[in-house]
């Protein structure tokens, strides 16, 4: 008998029929002899409505404590309904509430992993509307494969660069406490994908997946004097405005006097970033600012990259063969990301998926 934590997202508990389906799944685990702790999200659409009500009353100056109270009120409804549904099936169930602390979007994933760590559960099962983690988006690449297992590090990188299967903080917490996480579908009875320590994966591919993010915008600060401190002068005001910068490229003119500094911010932050830099234009001394929201970040991810050469070359050559220009590059130990024009997203994903041998056979 194992102790399991099960988490069900908003689409899994969107209406009474789906809540009954969740209750049956929980009962099945109980009938198999497991002890089960359940974490549920608010019913689909509920949190959006609650946020809209708060913003309708006070768009900017609302009390954060009262905001948390309002937007967290969807979950108590769901846990009560799930408990009732379980009781009708003859399963002893009780809902529990505690002090309200809002963790933001995706907080229920993090709550479930934290509960599994605290209870030293055998596994944390995250039930959602997809049946696992794929090598890339199967809606774009028909030959994408579902992974049986993926490492914490790979899942963390995928989540951070656009894959929406798991929330980034939940993966980081699972890695920290070595909580085995399984991603699986609420609507299909099939195995999901296990997120585990690298030691649990016997055979790992060099590249495990290709992720992409359309939540990127490119800014180029043109013709700024190439001198010590100029980068700090550009990025300091952005940091003070809490605008996160991701990829950065600096190119220097042939005579070495001037430079162009290109970087990316989230698409939502683009208007604020432009406004911040416009205010400090004279202080920095750049000629003009060029912004482009029509870009996408493509990332190749895999723990095998630590011990294999040529991964970056293959990515760059594959894109070049398709006539796709690379606008910026960033790397980590197990990830290479490039920025390209948004119009080439699907072509790039399909080409890279094949180039790294990820296509389903």
Short mmCIF file of C-alpha atoms in Angstrom, two decimals:
data_model
loop_
_atom_site.label_atom_id
_atom_site.label_comp_id
_atom_site.label_asym_id
_atom_site.label_seq_id
_atom_site.Cartn_x
_atom_site.Cartn_y
_atom_site.Cartn_z
CA UNK A 1 0.00 0.00 0.00
CA UNK A 2 1.40 3.37 -1.08
CA UNK A 3 0.58 6.93 -0.15
CA UNK A 4 -0.22 8.88 -3.32
CA UNK A 5 -0.93 12.56 -3.91
CA UNK A 6 -3.27 13.24 -6.82
CA UNK A 7 -3.76 16.70 -8.31
CA UNK A 8 -6.58 17.59 -10.71
CA UNK A 9 -6.53 20.78 -12.79
CA UNK A 10 -9.39 23.09 -13.64
CA UNK A 11 -10.40 21.28 -16.83
CA UNK A 12 -10.52 17.99 -14.91
CA UNK A 13 -13.16 19.39 -12.52
CA UNK A 14 -14.89 21.76 -14.96
CA UNK A 15 -18.41 20.45 -14.29
CA UNK A 16 -20.27 17.84 -12.22
CA UNK A 17 -19.74 15.04 -14.73
CA UNK A 18 -16.00 15.60 -14.67
CA UNK A 19 -16.02 15.79 -10.87
CA UNK A 20 -17.77 12.42 -10.81
CA UNK A 21 -15.07 11.09 -13.17
CA UNK A 22 -12.36 12.38 -10.80
CA UNK A 23 -14.11 10.72 -7.85
CA UNK A 24 -14.16 7.40 -9.71
CA UNK A 25 -10.43 7.67 -10.41
CA UNK A 26 -9.70 8.38 -6.76
CA UNK A 27 -11.92 5.46 -5.70
CA UNK A 28 -10.03 3.16 -8.04
CA UNK A 29 -6.74 4.03 -6.31
CA UNK A 30 -8.37 3.53 -2.88
CA UNK A 31 -9.79 0.17 -3.96
CA UNK A 32 -6.26 -0.87 -5.00
CA UNK A 33 -5.23 -0.34 -1.38
CA UNK A 34 -3.58 3.07 -1.66
CA UNK A 35 -3.97 5.99 0.68
CA UNK A 36 -4.76 9.10 -1.35
CA UNK A 37 -4.46 12.82 -0.67
CA UNK A 38 -6.07 15.00 -3.33
CA UNK A 39 -5.34 18.57 -4.44
CA UNK A 40 -7.77 20.25 -6.83
CA UNK A 41 -7.89 23.50 -8.75
CA UNK A 42 -10.89 25.76 -9.06
CA UNK A 43 -13.34 24.74 -11.76
CA UNK A 44 -12.23 25.90 -15.22
CA UNK A 45 -12.90 29.60 -15.74
CA UNK A 46 -13.69 30.32 -12.08
CA UNK A 47 -10.39 31.99 -11.18
CA UNK A 48 -10.54 34.20 -14.28
CA UNK A 49 -13.97 35.41 -13.22
CA UNK A 50 -12.83 36.09 -9.66
CA UNK A 51 -9.82 38.09 -10.89
CA UNK A 52 -12.06 40.04 -13.26
CA UNK A 53 -14.38 40.98 -10.37
CA UNK A 54 -11.48 42.31 -8.31
CA UNK A 55 -10.12 44.31 -11.25
CA UNK A 56 -13.62 45.58 -11.99
CA UNK A 57 -13.79 47.15 -8.53
CA UNK A 58 -10.20 48.35 -8.30
CA UNK A 59 -7.86 47.83 -11.29
CA UNK A 60 -4.63 48.78 -9.52
CA UNK A 61 -4.81 49.65 -5.82
CA UNK A 62 -6.53 46.61 -4.32
CA UNK A 63 -5.47 45.13 -0.97
CA UNK A 64 -3.29 42.06 -1.76
CA UNK A 65 -4.67 40.14 1.24
CA UNK A 66 -8.26 40.65 0.07
CA UNK A 67 -7.28 39.79 -3.49
CA UNK A 68 -5.86 36.47 -2.24
CA UNK A 69 -9.06 35.86 -0.28
CA UNK A 70 -11.23 36.38 -3.35
CA UNK A 71 -9.22 34.51 -5.98
CA UNK A 72 -8.63 31.50 -3.70
CA UNK A 73 -12.36 31.03 -3.07
CA UNK A 74 -12.80 28.77 -6.10
CA UNK A 75 -10.82 25.87 -4.66
CA UNK A 76 -12.94 25.38 -1.49
CA UNK A 77 -15.98 24.88 -3.72
CA UNK A 78 -14.21 22.20 -5.74
CA UNK A 79 -12.78 20.28 -2.81
CA UNK A 80 -16.20 20.21 -1.14
CA UNK A 81 -17.83 18.91 -4.31
CA UNK A 82 -15.14 16.25 -4.81
CA UNK A 83 -15.53 15.12 -1.19
CA UNK A 84 -19.30 14.82 -1.67
CA UNK A 85 -18.83 12.90 -4.93
CA UNK A 86 -16.50 10.46 -3.14
CA UNK A 87 -18.94 10.00 -0.28
CA UNK A 88 -21.70 9.06 -2.74
CA UNK A 89 -19.38 6.29 -3.97
CA UNK A 90 -18.88 5.02 -0.44
CA UNK A 91 -15.37 6.44 -0.03
CA UNK A 92 -14.74 8.21 3.29
CA UNK A 93 -13.55 11.69 2.33
CA UNK A 94 -13.15 15.05 4.03
CA UNK A 95 -12.10 18.43 2.66
CA UNK A 96 -9.54 20.55 4.52
CA UNK A 97 -8.83 24.27 4.43
CA UNK A 98 -5.94 26.24 5.94
CA UNK A 99 -4.61 29.78 6.09
CA UNK A 100 -4.87 31.45 2.66
CA UNK A 101 -1.60 31.96 0.80
CA UNK A 102 -1.96 32.58 -2.93
CA UNK A 103 0.87 31.07 -4.99
CA UNK A 104 -0.24 32.56 -8.31
CA UNK A 105 -1.10 30.76 -11.54
CA UNK A 106 -0.15 27.10 -11.45
CA UNK A 107 -0.03 27.17 -7.66
CA UNK A 108 -1.99 23.96 -7.28
CA UNK A 109 0.82 22.00 -9.00
CA UNK A 110 3.25 23.44 -6.48
CA UNK A 111 0.84 22.73 -3.60
CA UNK A 112 0.51 19.10 -4.68
CA UNK A 113 4.28 18.58 -4.89
CA UNK A 114 4.79 20.31 -1.51
CA UNK A 115 2.15 18.06 0.05
CA UNK A 116 3.78 14.96 -1.46
CA UNK A 117 7.14 16.04 -0.06
CA UNK A 118 5.70 16.73 3.40
CA UNK A 119 3.85 13.40 3.49
CA UNK A 120 6.79 11.52 1.93
CA UNK A 121 4.39 10.17 -0.67
CA UNK A 122 5.37 7.45 -3.10
CA UNK A 123 4.41 9.67 -6.04
CA UNK A 124 2.61 12.86 -7.01
CA UNK A 125 0.21 12.30 -9.93
CA UNK A 126 -0.69 15.47 -11.85
CA UNK A 127 -3.89 14.86 -13.82
CA UNK A 128 -4.47 17.30 -16.64
CA UNK A 129 -5.88 17.55 -20.17
CA UNK A 130 -2.78 16.02 -21.81
CA UNK A 131 -1.62 12.44 -21.40
CA UNK A 132 2.05 13.13 -20.72
CA UNK A 133 5.14 15.02 -21.81
CA UNK A 134 5.94 14.88 -25.53
CA UNK A 135 9.18 15.40 -27.44
CA UNK A 136 7.55 18.54 -28.83
CA UNK A 137 4.08 19.99 -29.37
CA UNK A 138 2.08 17.19 -31.07
CA UNK A 139 -0.34 19.78 -32.45
CA UNK A 140 2.48 21.05 -34.66
CA UNK A 141 4.65 17.97 -35.16
CA UNK A 142 2.55 14.91 -35.93
CA UNK A 143 5.54 12.60 -35.27
CA UNK A 144 6.04 13.83 -31.71
CA UNK A 145 6.43 10.99 -29.19
CA UNK A 146 5.25 10.75 -25.61
CA UNK A 147 8.16 10.24 -23.22
CA UNK A 148 7.96 7.42 -20.66
CA UNK A 149 10.37 9.26 -18.36
CA UNK A 150 12.09 12.62 -18.24
CA UNK A 151 14.57 14.06 -15.74
CA UNK A 152 13.77 16.89 -13.37
CA UNK A 153 16.40 19.05 -15.07
CA UNK A 154 14.94 18.48 -18.53
CA UNK A 155 11.39 19.12 -17.35
CA UNK A 156 12.50 22.28 -15.57
CA UNK A 157 14.14 23.58 -18.73
CA UNK A 158 11.09 22.69 -20.83
CA UNK A 159 8.75 24.42 -18.40
CA UNK A 160 10.94 27.52 -18.30
CA UNK A 161 11.06 27.91 -22.10
CA UNK A 162 7.41 27.47 -22.97
CA UNK A 163 6.18 23.91 -22.36
CA UNK A 164 2.98 24.33 -20.34
CA UNK A 165 2.58 20.79 -19.00
CA UNK A 166 3.91 21.60 -15.51
CA UNK A 167 4.46 24.88 -13.69
CA UNK A 168 8.15 25.76 -13.24
CA UNK A 169 8.06 26.13 -9.44
CA UNK A 170 6.45 22.71 -9.00
CA UNK A 171 9.25 21.04 -10.99
CA UNK A 172 11.93 22.89 -9.03
CA UNK A 173 10.31 21.82 -5.75
CA UNK A 174 10.02 18.21 -6.94
CA UNK A 175 13.71 18.20 -7.89
CA UNK A 176 14.72 19.69 -4.55
CA UNK A 177 12.82 17.08 -2.52
CA UNK A 178 13.15 14.21 -5.04
CA UNK A 179 9.38 13.82 -5.39
CA UNK A 180 8.53 11.46 -8.24
CA UNK A 181 5.91 13.20 -10.39
CA UNK A 182 3.69 11.59 -12.99
CA UNK A 183 1.86 13.64 -15.65
CA UNK A 184 -1.20 11.91 -17.03
CA UNK A 185 -4.64 12.53 -18.49
CA UNK A 186 -7.86 12.85 -16.51
CA UNK A 187 -9.80 11.62 -19.51
CA UNK A 188 -7.85 8.58 -20.72
CA UNK A 189 -6.71 5.40 -18.97
CA UNK A 190 -3.13 5.16 -20.11
CA UNK A 191 0.29 5.59 -18.49
CA UNK A 192 1.67 9.11 -18.38
CA UNK A 193 5.20 10.48 -18.15
CA UNK A 194 7.29 10.11 -14.99
CA UNK A 195 9.46 13.04 -13.96
CA UNK A 196 12.31 11.52 -11.97
CA UNK A 197 15.94 11.76 -10.98
CA UNK A 198 18.47 11.12 -13.73
CA UNK A 199 19.58 7.93 -11.93
CA UNK A 200 16.15 6.37 -12.65
CA UNK A 201 16.58 6.67 -16.42
CA UNK A 202 18.60 3.78 -17.80
CA UNK A 203 18.79 4.94 -21.42
CA UNK A 204 18.66 8.67 -22.06
CA UNK A 205 18.71 10.27 -25.48
CA UNK A 206 21.12 13.09 -26.22
CA UNK A 207 18.14 15.36 -26.89
CA UNK A 208 14.84 14.68 -25.15
CA UNK A 209 12.68 17.43 -26.56
CA UNK A 210 12.20 20.62 -28.55
CA UNK A 211 10.27 23.42 -26.81
CA UNK A 212 9.16 26.81 -28.08
CA UNK A 213 7.83 30.06 -26.66
CA UNK A 214 5.88 32.72 -28.52
CA UNK A 215 5.92 34.89 -25.40
CA UNK A 216 9.03 36.73 -26.61
CA UNK A 217 9.74 40.19 -28.00
CA UNK A 218 13.07 41.47 -29.34
CA UNK A 219 14.48 44.94 -28.64
CA UNK A 220 17.57 46.41 -30.27
CA UNK A 221 19.27 49.50 -28.87
CA UNK A 222 21.12 50.84 -31.91
CA UNK A 223 24.29 52.89 -32.17
CA UNK A 224 25.22 53.16 -28.52
CA UNK A 225 28.77 54.15 -27.65
CA UNK A 226 30.92 51.07 -26.98
CA UNK A 227 32.37 51.90 -23.56
CA UNK A 228 32.49 50.35 -20.08
CA UNK A 229 29.20 50.74 -18.22
CA UNK A 230 26.94 51.12 -21.22
CA UNK A 231 25.32 47.69 -20.73
CA UNK A 232 24.63 48.56 -17.10
CA UNK A 233 23.08 51.84 -18.24
CA UNK A 234 20.73 49.93 -20.57
CA UNK A 235 19.73 47.08 -18.28
CA UNK A 236 19.74 48.93 -14.94
CA UNK A 237 16.52 50.90 -15.58
CA UNK A 238 14.83 47.71 -16.86
CA UNK A 239 15.78 45.87 -13.66
CA UNK A 240 14.45 48.75 -11.55
CA UNK A 241 11.15 48.42 -13.43
CA UNK A 242 11.08 44.64 -12.68
CA UNK A 243 11.37 43.77 -16.36
CA UNK A 244 13.18 40.46 -16.88
CA UNK A 245 15.64 40.23 -19.76
CA UNK A 246 16.46 36.89 -21.36
CA UNK A 247 18.66 36.53 -24.44
CA UNK A 248 21.33 39.20 -25.00
CA UNK A 249 23.54 39.83 -28.05
CA UNK A 250 25.99 42.72 -28.51
CA UNK A 251 27.57 43.53 -31.87
CA UNK A 252 30.31 46.14 -32.27
CA UNK A 253 30.86 48.33 -35.33
CA UNK A 254 33.94 47.78 -37.51
CA UNK A 255 35.72 50.82 -36.08
CA UNK A 256 34.94 49.71 -32.51
CA UNK A 257 33.24 52.97 -31.55
CA UNK A 258 29.58 51.91 -31.45
CA UNK A 259 27.55 48.84 -30.63
CA UNK A 260 24.05 47.46 -31.08
CA UNK A 261 22.62 45.68 -28.05
CA UNK A 262 19.83 43.19 -28.77
CA UNK A 263 17.86 41.41 -26.06
CA UNK A 264 14.49 39.80 -25.41
CA UNK A 265 11.74 40.51 -22.90
CA UNK A 266 8.33 38.94 -22.47
CA UNK A 267 5.78 40.18 -25.00
CA UNK A 268 3.65 41.54 -22.16
CA UNK A 269 6.57 43.67 -20.94
CA UNK A 270 7.44 45.12 -24.35
CA UNK A 271 5.44 48.40 -24.05
CA UNK A 272 6.87 49.09 -20.58
CA UNK A 273 10.41 48.27 -21.69
CA UNK A 274 10.14 50.67 -24.63
CA UNK A 275 8.80 53.40 -22.35
CA UNK A 276 11.56 52.88 -19.76
CA UNK A 277 14.33 53.06 -22.37
CA UNK A 278 12.76 56.10 -24.06
CA UNK A 279 12.98 57.96 -20.76
CA UNK A 280 16.72 57.31 -20.42
CA UNK A 281 17.62 57.72 -24.11
CA UNK A 282 19.70 60.88 -23.61
CA UNK A 283 21.55 59.41 -20.64
CA UNK A 284 22.47 56.24 -22.55
CA UNK A 285 23.04 58.05 -25.83
CA UNK A 286 21.64 55.52 -28.30
CA UNK A 287 20.43 56.51 -31.76
CA UNK A 288 17.15 54.61 -31.87
CA UNK A 289 15.17 51.69 -30.49
CA UNK A 290 13.83 48.90 -32.71
CA UNK A 291 11.25 46.45 -31.32
CA UNK A 292 9.91 43.25 -32.87
CA UNK A 293 7.18 41.18 -31.18
CA UNK A 294 7.01 38.69 -34.07
CA UNK A 295 9.70 36.32 -32.84
CA UNK A 296 9.78 32.88 -31.23
CA UNK A 297 12.33 31.14 -29.02
CA UNK A 298 13.12 27.54 -29.99
CA UNK A 299 14.97 25.39 -27.45
CA UNK A 300 16.71 22.02 -27.80
CA UNK A 301 16.86 20.23 -24.43
CA UNK A 302 18.57 17.08 -23.17
CA UNK A 303 20.81 15.90 -20.32
CA UNK A 304 22.88 13.99 -22.88
CA UNK A 305 24.19 17.31 -24.16
CA UNK A 306 26.58 17.41 -21.20
CA UNK A 307 28.74 14.67 -22.69
CA UNK A 308 28.21 15.00 -26.45
CA UNK A 309 29.71 17.52 -28.86
CA UNK A 310 28.12 18.90 -32.02
CA UNK A 311 24.61 19.49 -30.68
CA UNK A 312 24.72 23.24 -31.34
CA UNK A 313 26.24 22.76 -34.80
CA UNK A 314 23.46 20.39 -35.79
CA UNK A 315 20.83 22.91 -34.65
CA UNK A 316 22.44 25.79 -36.52
CA UNK A 317 23.02 23.75 -39.68
CA UNK A 318 19.47 22.39 -39.70
CA UNK A 319 18.02 25.88 -39.47
CA UNK A 320 20.43 27.19 -42.12
CA UNK A 321 19.40 24.39 -44.49
CA UNK A 322 15.81 25.61 -44.16
CA UNK A 323 16.79 29.23 -44.78
CA UNK A 324 15.98 30.27 -41.19
CA UNK A 325 18.05 33.12 -39.78
CA UNK A 326 19.10 33.05 -36.12
CA UNK A 327 18.67 36.39 -34.35
CA UNK A 328 20.03 35.49 -30.89
CA UNK A 329 21.46 32.48 -29.03
CA UNK A 330 21.58 31.45 -25.38
CA UNK A 331 22.78 28.24 -23.77
CA UNK A 332 22.81 26.32 -20.50
CA UNK A 333 24.38 23.00 -19.59
CA UNK A 334 21.49 21.01 -21.09
CA UNK A 335 19.77 23.55 -23.37
CA UNK A 336 20.42 25.60 -26.50
CA UNK A 337 17.91 28.32 -27.39
CA UNK A 338 17.70 30.42 -30.53
CA UNK A 339 15.48 33.34 -31.49
CA UNK A 340 13.93 33.24 -34.96
CA UNK A 341 11.11 34.95 -36.84
CA UNK A 342 7.71 33.70 -35.71
CA UNK A 343 6.68 32.72 -39.24
CA UNK A 344 9.24 29.88 -39.20
CA UNK A 345 8.05 28.24 -35.97
CA UNK A 346 6.42 25.14 -37.43
CA UNK A 347 9.14 24.59 -40.04
CA UNK A 348 11.87 24.87 -37.41
CA UNK A 349 10.17 22.51 -34.96
CA UNK A 350 9.60 19.81 -37.56
CA UNK A 351 13.11 20.10 -38.99
CA UNK A 352 14.85 19.98 -35.61
CA UNK A 353 12.62 17.15 -34.36
CA UNK A 354 13.75 15.04 -37.32
CA UNK A 355 17.38 16.18 -37.15
CA UNK A 356 17.75 14.90 -33.58
CA UNK A 357 16.06 11.56 -34.31
CA UNK A 358 12.96 12.25 -32.22
CA UNK A 359 10.34 11.35 -34.83
CA UNK A 360 8.02 8.48 -33.94
CA UNK A 361 8.56 5.45 -36.17
#
